[in-house]
Short mmCIF file of C-alpha atoms in Angstrom, two decimals:
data_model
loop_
_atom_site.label_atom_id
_atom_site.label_comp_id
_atom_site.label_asym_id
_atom_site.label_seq_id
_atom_site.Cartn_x
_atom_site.Cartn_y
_atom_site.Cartn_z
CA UNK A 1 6.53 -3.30 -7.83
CA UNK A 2 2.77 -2.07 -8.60
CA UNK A 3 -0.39 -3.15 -6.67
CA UNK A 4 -2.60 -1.42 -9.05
CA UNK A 5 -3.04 -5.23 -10.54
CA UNK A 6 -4.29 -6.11 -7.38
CA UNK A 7 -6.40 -2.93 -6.73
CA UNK A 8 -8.18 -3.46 -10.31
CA UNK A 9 -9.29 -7.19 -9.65
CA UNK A 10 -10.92 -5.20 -5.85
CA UNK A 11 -12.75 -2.74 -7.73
CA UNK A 12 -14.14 -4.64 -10.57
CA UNK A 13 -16.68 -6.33 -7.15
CA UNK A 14 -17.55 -2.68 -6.36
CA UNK A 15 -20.64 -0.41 -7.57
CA UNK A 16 -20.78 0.11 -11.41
CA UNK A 17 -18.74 -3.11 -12.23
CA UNK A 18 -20.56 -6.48 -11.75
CA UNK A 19 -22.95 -6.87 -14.77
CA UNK A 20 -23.30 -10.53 -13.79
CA UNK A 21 -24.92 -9.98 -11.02
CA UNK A 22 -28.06 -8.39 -12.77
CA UNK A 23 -29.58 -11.37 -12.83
CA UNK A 24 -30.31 -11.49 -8.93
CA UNK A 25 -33.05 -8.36 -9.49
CA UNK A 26 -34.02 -9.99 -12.55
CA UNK A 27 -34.48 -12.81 -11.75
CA UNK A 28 -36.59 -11.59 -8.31
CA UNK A 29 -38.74 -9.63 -10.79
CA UNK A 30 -39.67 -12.36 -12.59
CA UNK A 31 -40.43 -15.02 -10.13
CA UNK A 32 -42.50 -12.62 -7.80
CA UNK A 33 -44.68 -11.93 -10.96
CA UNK A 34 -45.35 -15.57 -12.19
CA UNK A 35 -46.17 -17.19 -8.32
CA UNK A 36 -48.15 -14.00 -7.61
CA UNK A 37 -50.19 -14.44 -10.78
CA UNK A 38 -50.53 -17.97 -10.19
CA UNK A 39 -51.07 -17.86 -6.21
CA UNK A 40 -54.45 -17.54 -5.36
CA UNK A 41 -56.03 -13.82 -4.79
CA UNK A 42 -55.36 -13.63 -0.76
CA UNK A 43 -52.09 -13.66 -1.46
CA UNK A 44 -50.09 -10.65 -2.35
CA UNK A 45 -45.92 -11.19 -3.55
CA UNK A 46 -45.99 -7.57 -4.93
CA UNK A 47 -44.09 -5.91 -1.52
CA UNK A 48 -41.21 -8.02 -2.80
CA UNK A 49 -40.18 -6.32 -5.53
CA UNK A 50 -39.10 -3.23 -3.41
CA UNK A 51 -36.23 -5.96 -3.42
CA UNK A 52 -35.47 -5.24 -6.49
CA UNK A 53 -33.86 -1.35 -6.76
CA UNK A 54 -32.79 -1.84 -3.09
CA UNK A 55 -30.33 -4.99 -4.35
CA UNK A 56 -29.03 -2.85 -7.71
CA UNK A 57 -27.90 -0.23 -5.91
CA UNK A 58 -25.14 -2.36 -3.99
CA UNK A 59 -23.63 -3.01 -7.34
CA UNK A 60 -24.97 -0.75 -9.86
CA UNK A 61 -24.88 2.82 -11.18
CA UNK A 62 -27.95 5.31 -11.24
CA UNK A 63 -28.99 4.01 -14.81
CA UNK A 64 -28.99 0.32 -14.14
CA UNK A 65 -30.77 1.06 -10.94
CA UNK A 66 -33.35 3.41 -12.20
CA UNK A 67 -34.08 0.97 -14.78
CA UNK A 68 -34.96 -1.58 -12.23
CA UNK A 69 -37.02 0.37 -10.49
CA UNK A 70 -38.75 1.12 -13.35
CA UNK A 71 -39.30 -3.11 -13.99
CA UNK A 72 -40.31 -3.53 -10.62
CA UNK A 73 -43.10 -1.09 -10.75
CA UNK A 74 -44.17 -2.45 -14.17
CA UNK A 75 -44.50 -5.88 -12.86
CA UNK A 76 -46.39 -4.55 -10.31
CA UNK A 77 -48.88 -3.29 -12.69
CA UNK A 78 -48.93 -5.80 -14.69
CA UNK A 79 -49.78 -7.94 -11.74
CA UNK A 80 -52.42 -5.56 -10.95
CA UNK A 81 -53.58 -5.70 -14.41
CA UNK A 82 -53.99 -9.92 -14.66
CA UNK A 83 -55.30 -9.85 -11.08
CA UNK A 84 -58.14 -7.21 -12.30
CA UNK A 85 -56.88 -5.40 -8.86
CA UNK A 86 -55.15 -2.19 -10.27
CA UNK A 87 -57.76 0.01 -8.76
CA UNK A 88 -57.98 -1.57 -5.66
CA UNK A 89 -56.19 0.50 -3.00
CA UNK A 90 -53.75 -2.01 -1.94
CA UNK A 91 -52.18 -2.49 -5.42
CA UNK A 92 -52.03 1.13 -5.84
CA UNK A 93 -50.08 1.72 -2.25
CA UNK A 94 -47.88 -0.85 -3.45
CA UNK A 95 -47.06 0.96 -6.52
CA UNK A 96 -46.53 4.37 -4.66
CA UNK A 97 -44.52 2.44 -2.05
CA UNK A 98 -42.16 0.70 -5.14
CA UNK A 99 -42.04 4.18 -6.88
CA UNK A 100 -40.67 6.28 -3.56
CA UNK A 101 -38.25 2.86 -2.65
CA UNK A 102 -36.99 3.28 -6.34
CA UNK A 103 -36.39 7.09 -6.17
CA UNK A 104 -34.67 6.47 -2.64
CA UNK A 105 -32.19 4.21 -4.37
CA UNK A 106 -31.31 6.32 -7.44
CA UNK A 107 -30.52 9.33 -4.75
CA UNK A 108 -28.34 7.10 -2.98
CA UNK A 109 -26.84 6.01 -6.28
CA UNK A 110 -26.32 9.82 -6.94
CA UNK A 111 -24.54 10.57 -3.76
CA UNK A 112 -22.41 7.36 -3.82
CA UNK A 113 -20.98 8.26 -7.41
CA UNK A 114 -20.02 11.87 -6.49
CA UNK A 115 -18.51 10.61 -3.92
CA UNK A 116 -16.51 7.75 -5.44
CA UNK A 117 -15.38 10.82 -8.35
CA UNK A 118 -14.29 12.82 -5.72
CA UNK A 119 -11.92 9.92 -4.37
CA UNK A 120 -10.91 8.88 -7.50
CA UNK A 121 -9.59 12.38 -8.17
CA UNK A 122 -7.50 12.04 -4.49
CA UNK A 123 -6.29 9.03 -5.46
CA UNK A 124 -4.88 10.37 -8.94
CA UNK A 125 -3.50 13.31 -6.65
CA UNK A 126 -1.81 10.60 -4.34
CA UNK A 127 -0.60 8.65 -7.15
CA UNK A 128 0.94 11.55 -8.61
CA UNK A 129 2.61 11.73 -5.23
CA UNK A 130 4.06 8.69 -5.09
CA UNK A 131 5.68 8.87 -8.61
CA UNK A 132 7.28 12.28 -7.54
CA UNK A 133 8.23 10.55 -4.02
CA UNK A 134 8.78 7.11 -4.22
CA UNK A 135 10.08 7.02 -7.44
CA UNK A 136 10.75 3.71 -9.21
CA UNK A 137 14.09 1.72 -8.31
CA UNK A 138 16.68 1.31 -11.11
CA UNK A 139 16.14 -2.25 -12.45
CA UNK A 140 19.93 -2.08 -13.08
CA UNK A 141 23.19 -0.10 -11.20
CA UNK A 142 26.87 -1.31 -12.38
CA UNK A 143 26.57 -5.24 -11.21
CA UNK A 144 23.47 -4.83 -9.26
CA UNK A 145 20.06 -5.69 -10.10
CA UNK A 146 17.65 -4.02 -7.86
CA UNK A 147 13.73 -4.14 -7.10
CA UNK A 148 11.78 -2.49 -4.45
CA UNK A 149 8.32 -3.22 -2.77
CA UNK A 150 6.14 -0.97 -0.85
CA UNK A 151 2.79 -2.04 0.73
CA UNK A 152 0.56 0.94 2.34
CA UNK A 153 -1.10 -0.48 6.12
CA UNK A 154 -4.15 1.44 4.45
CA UNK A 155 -5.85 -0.34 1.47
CA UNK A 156 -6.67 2.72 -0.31
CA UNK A 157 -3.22 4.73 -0.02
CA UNK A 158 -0.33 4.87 -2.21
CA UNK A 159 2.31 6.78 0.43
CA UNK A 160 3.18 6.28 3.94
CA UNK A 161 6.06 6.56 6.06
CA UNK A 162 8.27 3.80 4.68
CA UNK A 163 10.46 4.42 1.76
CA UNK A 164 13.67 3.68 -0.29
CA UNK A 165 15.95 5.58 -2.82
CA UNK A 166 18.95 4.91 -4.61
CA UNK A 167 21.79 6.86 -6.85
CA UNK A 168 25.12 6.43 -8.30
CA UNK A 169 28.11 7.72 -7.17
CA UNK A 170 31.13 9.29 -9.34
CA UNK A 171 33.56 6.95 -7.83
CA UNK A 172 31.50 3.12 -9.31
CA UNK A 173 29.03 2.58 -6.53
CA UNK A 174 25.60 2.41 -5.68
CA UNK A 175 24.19 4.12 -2.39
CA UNK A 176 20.52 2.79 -1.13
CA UNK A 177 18.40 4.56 1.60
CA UNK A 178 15.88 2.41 3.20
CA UNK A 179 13.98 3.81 5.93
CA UNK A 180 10.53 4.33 8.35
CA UNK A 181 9.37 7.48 9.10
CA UNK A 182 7.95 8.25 12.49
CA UNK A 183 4.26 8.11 12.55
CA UNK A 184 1.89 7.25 9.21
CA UNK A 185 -0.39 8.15 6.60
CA UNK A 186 -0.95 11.67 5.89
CA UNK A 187 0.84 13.02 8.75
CA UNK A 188 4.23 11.17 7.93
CA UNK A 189 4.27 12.25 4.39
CA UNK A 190 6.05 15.65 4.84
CA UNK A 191 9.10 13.78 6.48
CA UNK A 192 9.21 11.41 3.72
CA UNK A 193 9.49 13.77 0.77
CA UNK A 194 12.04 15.85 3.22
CA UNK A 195 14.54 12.34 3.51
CA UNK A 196 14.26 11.01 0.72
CA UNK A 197 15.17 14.76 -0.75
CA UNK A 198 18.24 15.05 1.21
CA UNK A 199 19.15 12.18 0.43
CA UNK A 200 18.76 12.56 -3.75
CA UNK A 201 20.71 15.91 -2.94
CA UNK A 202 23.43 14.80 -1.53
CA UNK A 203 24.07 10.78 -1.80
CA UNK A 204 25.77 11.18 -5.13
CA UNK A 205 28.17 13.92 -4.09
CA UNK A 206 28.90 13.52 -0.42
CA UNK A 207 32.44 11.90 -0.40
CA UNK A 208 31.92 9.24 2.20
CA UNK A 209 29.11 7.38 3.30
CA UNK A 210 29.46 9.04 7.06
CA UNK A 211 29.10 12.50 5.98
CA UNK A 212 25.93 11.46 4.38
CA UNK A 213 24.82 10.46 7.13
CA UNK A 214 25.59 13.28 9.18
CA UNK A 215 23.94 15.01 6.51
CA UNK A 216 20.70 13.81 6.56
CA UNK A 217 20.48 14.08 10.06
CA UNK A 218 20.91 17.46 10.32
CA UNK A 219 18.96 18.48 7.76
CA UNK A 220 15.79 16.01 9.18
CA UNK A 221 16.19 17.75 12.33
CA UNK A 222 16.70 21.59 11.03
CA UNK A 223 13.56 21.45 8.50
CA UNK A 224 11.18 19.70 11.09
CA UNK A 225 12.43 21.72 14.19
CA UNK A 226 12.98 24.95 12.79
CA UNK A 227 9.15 26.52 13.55
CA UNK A 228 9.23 24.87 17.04
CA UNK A 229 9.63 26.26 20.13
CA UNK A 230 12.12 24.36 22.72
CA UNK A 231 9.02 23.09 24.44
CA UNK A 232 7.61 21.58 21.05
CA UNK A 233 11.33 20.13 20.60
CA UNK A 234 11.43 18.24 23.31
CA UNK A 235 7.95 16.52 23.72
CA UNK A 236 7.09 15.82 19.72
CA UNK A 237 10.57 14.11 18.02
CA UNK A 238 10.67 13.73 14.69
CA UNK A 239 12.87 11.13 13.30
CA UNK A 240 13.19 8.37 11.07
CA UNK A 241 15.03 4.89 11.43
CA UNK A 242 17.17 4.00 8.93
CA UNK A 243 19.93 2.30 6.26
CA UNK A 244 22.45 4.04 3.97
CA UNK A 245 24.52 1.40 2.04
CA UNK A 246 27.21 1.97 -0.19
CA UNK A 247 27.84 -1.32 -2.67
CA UNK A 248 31.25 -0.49 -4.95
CA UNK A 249 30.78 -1.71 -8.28
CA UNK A 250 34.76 -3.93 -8.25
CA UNK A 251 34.54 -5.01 -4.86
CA UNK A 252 32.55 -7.63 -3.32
CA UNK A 253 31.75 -6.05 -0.18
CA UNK A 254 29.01 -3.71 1.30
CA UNK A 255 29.40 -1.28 3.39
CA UNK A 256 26.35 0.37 5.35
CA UNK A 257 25.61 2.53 8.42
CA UNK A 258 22.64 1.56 10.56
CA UNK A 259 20.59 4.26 12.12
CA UNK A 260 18.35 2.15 14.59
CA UNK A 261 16.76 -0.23 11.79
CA UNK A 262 16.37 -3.85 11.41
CA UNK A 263 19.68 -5.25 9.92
CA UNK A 264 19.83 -6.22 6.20
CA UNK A 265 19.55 -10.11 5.30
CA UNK A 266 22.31 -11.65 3.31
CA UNK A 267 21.09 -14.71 1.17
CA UNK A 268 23.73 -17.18 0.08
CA UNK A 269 22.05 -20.31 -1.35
CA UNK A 270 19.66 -21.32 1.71
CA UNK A 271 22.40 -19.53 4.30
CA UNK A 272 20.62 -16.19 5.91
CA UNK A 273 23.08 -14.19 7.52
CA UNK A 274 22.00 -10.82 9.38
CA UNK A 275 23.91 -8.31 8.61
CA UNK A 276 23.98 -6.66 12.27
CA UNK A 277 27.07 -4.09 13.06
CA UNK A 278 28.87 -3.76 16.16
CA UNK A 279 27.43 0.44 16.27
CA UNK A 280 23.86 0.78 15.79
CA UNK A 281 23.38 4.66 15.84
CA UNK A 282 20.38 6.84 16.99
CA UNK A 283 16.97 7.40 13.85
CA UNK A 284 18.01 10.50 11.64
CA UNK A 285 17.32 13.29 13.54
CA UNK A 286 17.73 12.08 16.86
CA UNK A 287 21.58 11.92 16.08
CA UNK A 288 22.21 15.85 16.17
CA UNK A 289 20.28 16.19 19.24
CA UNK A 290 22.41 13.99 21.15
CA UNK A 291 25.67 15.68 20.50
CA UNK A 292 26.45 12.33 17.70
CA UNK A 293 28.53 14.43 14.66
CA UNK A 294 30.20 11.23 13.62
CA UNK A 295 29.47 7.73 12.08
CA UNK A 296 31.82 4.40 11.30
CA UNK A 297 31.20 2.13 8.40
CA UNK A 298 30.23 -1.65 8.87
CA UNK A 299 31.78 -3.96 5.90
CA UNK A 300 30.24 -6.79 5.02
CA UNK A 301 31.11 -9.72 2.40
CA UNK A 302 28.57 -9.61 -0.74
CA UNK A 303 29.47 -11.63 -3.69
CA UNK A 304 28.26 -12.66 -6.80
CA UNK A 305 25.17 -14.67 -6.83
CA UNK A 306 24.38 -12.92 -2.84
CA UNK A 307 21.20 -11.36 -2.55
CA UNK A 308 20.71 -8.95 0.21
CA UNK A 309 17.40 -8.06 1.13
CA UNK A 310 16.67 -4.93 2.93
CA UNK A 311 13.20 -4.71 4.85
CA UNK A 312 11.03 -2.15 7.16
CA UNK A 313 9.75 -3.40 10.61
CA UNK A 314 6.38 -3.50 9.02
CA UNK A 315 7.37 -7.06 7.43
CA UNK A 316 8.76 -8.04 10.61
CA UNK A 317 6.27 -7.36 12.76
CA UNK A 318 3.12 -8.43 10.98
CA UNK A 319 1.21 -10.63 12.41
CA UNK A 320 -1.62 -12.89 11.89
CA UNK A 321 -4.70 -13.65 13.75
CA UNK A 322 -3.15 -15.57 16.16
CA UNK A 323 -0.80 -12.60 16.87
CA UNK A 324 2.49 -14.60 15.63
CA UNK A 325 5.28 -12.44 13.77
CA UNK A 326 5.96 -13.05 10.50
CA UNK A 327 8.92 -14.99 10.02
CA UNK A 328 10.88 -13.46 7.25
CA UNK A 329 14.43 -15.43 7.79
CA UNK A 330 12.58 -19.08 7.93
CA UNK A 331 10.25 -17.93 4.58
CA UNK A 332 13.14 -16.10 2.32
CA UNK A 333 15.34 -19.14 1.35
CA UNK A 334 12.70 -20.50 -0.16
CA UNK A 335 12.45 -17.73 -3.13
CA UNK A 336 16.98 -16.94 -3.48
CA UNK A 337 16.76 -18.71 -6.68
CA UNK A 338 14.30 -15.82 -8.11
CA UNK A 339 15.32 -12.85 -9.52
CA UNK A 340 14.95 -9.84 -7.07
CA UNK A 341 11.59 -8.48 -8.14
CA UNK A 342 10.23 -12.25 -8.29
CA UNK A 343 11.60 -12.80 -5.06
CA UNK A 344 9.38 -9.40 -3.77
CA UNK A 345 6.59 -10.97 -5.49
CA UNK A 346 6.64 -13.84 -4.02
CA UNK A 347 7.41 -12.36 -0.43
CA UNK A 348 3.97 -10.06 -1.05
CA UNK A 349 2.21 -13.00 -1.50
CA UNK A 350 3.21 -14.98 1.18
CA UNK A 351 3.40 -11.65 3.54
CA UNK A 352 -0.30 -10.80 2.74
CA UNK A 353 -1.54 -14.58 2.93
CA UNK A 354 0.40 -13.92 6.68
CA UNK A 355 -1.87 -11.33 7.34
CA UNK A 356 -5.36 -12.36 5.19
CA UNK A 357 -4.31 -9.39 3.91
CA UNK A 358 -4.48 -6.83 6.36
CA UNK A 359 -1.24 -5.25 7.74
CA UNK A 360 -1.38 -2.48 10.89
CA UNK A 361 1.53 -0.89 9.52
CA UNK A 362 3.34 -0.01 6.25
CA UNK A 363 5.73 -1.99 4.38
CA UNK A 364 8.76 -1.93 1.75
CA UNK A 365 12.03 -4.25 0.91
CA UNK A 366 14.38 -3.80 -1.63
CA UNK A 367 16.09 -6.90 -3.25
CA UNK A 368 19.46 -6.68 -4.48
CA UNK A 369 21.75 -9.23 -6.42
CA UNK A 370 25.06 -9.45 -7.07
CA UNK A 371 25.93 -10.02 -10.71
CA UNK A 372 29.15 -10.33 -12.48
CA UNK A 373 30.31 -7.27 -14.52
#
């Protein structure tokens, strides 16, 4: 599910892209000229129209604000000019003052744009990122329908430590990975590309769900150990908590390990059930390190019509300026009637409006349903 939607309705408010509001410097331009004309000659509106430039440049590009400047100190002549004051020395400071206010503002305008092209070209680098990462959910898999969601803590990035995967297997069944990195932003970025590679590598050929598992975990914990001393090993952990599921395409069951992360909800109607197992195991790559080689299945009952919603602890643990948790098993009957990505749509919504949309930390669900074959 994109935010780019979202992102374009921001940035249309920001420099370069509110024509509209031209008519605030305009308008300024114009009034100071007419009631300084008309006031009598003690009084002196000219210093005002240093407004002018100074006002563009929060919305406008170096053009639009070189142009005002450019109006501001021709109204300042001209009011020199009906006054019969141009030579006097205080008109002419005025006009020296307007011209170095107006040159001011264009530099700043200058800076600002390189600036915004230089993050516009990291955030096409980012992008690019993401699509390689975090690539798109299949809308369909055998009787599934499937949508994801991912919502970055900060506004401006597209990849954090949260993500999701999924692949077929040779035998009719889907396998999903859902799972939170240790750490965000930047620095949790090299551990997500490394999961969510071992786990494209290996989810569709690994014969059991448990060997997966073990899988992952040792190959988390040899690629971000390997250059470490035992020191380094034992004070900085890497690891990341996490869900492999396994749905078979003729059975209405689903079968999932849990590595330490909040348990999957199963939507029936209004009915939420949490899908908690009796094992919880330790965050891939923490599982190795504790001597754990092996992993049991949990089976759970997942019919037709059943949604089951699979979430990071960044839903869970929003909270809004009253410091109350979001309450994602009292809010998600409301939307089981949708369609899994209008269900996420509708949980972004409310999940922002939570927040006033600000979250600490990074967030993703995945919404599957249950169709006949």
């Amino acid at each position: 599910m994109s935010l780019r939607p979202w992102r374009d309705l921001r940035r249309s408010w920001q420099p370069g892209h509110a024509p509209a509001l031209m008519v605030i410097p305009l308008g300024l331009i114009v009034a100071v000229c007419v009631v300084d004309v008309l006031a009598p000659p003690h009084i002196h509106l000219g210093p005002l129209l240093v407004a002018a430039p100074a006002i563009t440049v929060a919305f406008a590009g170096v053009r639009v604000t070189a142009l005002m400047g450019v109006l501001a100190v021709a109204a300042q002549v001209l009011i020199g000019v009906l006054k019969e004051s141009l030579s006097s020395a205080n008109i002419q400071a005025q006009i020296t003052a307007l011209v170095v206010v107006s040159v001011i503002c264009v530099g700043i305008c200058v800076l600002r744009d390189r600036r915004e092209r230089q993050l516009h070209r990291v955030r096409s680098v980012a992008e690019a990122a993401q699509s390689v990462l975090l690539q798109p959910l299949p809308v369909r898999a055998g009787p599934l329908q499937i949508a994801g969601l991912y919502i970055p803590a900060e506004e401006e990035a597209d990849l954090g430590g949260d993500l999701y995967a999924a692949a077929r297997t040779d035998h009719h069944s889907t396998r999903l990975l859902i799972g939170d990195v240790r750490g965000n932003g930047l620095a949790s970025i090299n551990n997500t590309a490394l999961l969510l590679g071992a786990f494209r590598a290996a989810a569709h050929r690994q014969a059991t769900l448990p060997r997966l598992a073990v899988h992952l975990d040792a190959a988390f914990r040899w690629d971000s150990t390997q250059w470490r001393s035992r020191t380094e090993q034992d004070t900085d952990e890497d690891f990341a908590t996490a869900i492999l599921l396994d749905i078979p395409d003729h059975e209405p069951v689903v079968h999932l390990i849990n590595c330490g992360h909040p348990p999957p909800l199963l939507l029936r109607g209004t009915h939420v059930t949490a899908l908690t197992p009796e094992a919880s195991y330790l965050p891939i790559g923490l599982g190795g390190a504790f001597g754990m080689t092996a992993y049991e299945l949990q089976t759970f009952p997942f019919e037709v019509g059943d949604l089951l919603l699979l979430y990071t602890d960044g839903v869970i643990e929003a909270r809004d300026a009253g410091h109350v948790f979001y309450q994602l098993t009292d809010r998600a009957p409301s939307w089981t009637n949708d369609d899994p990505d209008e269900f996420l749509r509708a949980l972004h919504d409310d999940l922002l409006a939570h927040v006033h949309g600000h979250l600490d930390d990074d967030a993703a669900a995945v919404a599957i349903r249950r169709l006949a074959l």
